[in-house]
């Protein structure tokens, strides 16, 4: 429990964190498989979870871990990037995880990049999460401005999946990968804060000294939409997995 304002915090070298997080995920997958149930995993993109995905792929290859009972929901997707665009989160997930494990691709869900009607597209995503019984474990990263998914500063606790405008800070952070700020999409579709908070467990993963200041704000600052990650302080089963650099403050 972390309603006391003291979130469960796990600090260690990045390698240790990823192994421990993989252990938790694998434990969930196996427990649900034994009960004949699907395990619903919420996934994040960005550079932070890359070693986690590598570890899950390794366990599939070397230890026979199966993803046959796993359903996944990603937090977000850039607007108007085709699924085969290397900068899309659809492509990212296939490259880093889905193409290397035995997951059923039709059970991997990512918010759409194209839609005629943003509201019905967003509601359809929410309905699919509900249809699979909600998210068992949601992995989230943190942006330098405190965003989770693409819930930028100003995103309220009651927000649901929706189309959002990206801040300049977020677009700048992504500019290198896109070969210039002008190529970074201006909008995205993201799970809302409330959508994320409905996950039965949430793990925020942060690594690197450049995340230390925002991690400190997110963990111990006033809970407010100014830093959307602060809402996690109110979750009954949230954990912060930090490497020693990100925990530096
Ligand atoms: C993007 C993603 C977030 C992610 C953040 C941090 O904005 N939409 O979900 O947490 O980047 O990325 P990184 O892990 O590369 O620092």
PDB file of C-alpha atoms in Angstrom, residues 26 49 61-62 68 74 77 100 103 113 120 123 125 127 140 143 166 168 175-176 185 191 197 202-203 223:
ATOM      1  CA  UNK A  26       6.541 -14.101 -15.408  1.00  0.00           C
ATOM      2  CA  UNK A  49      11.723  -0.708 -20.926  1.00  0.00           C
ATOM      3  CA  UNK A  61      14.084 -18.467 -25.963  1.00  0.00           C
ATOM      4  CA  UNK A  62      16.112 -20.037 -23.182  1.00  0.00           C
ATOM      5  CA  UNK A  68       0.083 -17.804 -25.254  1.00  0.00           C
ATOM      6  CA  UNK A  74      -0.027  -0.327 -24.923  1.00  0.00           C
ATOM      7  CA  UNK A  77       0.588   5.763 -30.115  1.00  0.00           C
ATOM      8  CA  UNK A 100      10.398 -12.707 -30.822  1.00  0.00           C
ATOM      9  CA  UNK A 103       2.308 -14.031 -28.247  1.00  0.00           C
ATOM     10  CA  UNK A 113      -2.862   6.070 -35.140  1.00  0.00           C
ATOM     11  CA  UNK A 120     -15.416   6.412 -30.867  1.00  0.00           C
ATOM     12  CA  UNK A 123     -14.050   4.455 -26.514  1.00  0.00           C
ATOM     13  CA  UNK A 125     -10.001   0.981 -26.979  1.00  0.00           C
ATOM     14  CA  UNK A 127     -14.139  -1.237 -24.284  1.00  0.00           C
ATOM     15  CA  UNK A 140       4.739   2.911 -17.224  1.00  0.00           C
ATOM     16  CA  UNK A 143       8.634  11.739 -19.350  1.00  0.00           C
ATOM     17  CA  UNK A 166       1.964  16.758 -27.458  1.00  0.00           C
ATOM     18  CA  UNK A 168       6.967  21.060 -27.158  1.00  0.00           C
ATOM     19  CA  UNK A 175      13.155  14.858 -32.146  1.00  0.00           C
ATOM     20  CA  UNK A 176      16.414  12.974 -32.537  1.00  0.00           C
ATOM     21  CA  UNK A 185       3.844  14.127 -34.741  1.00  0.00           C
ATOM     22  CA  UNK A 191      -4.787   5.900 -22.282  1.00  0.00           C
ATOM     23  CA  UNK A 197      -5.086   4.011 -12.484  1.00  0.00           C
ATOM     24  CA  UNK A 202       1.196  -0.316 -11.723  1.00  0.00           C
ATOM     25  CA  UNK A 203       4.957  -0.287 -11.973  1.00  0.00           C
ATOM     26  CA  UNK A 223      -0.576  15.253  -6.197  1.00  0.00           C
TER      27      UNK A 223
END
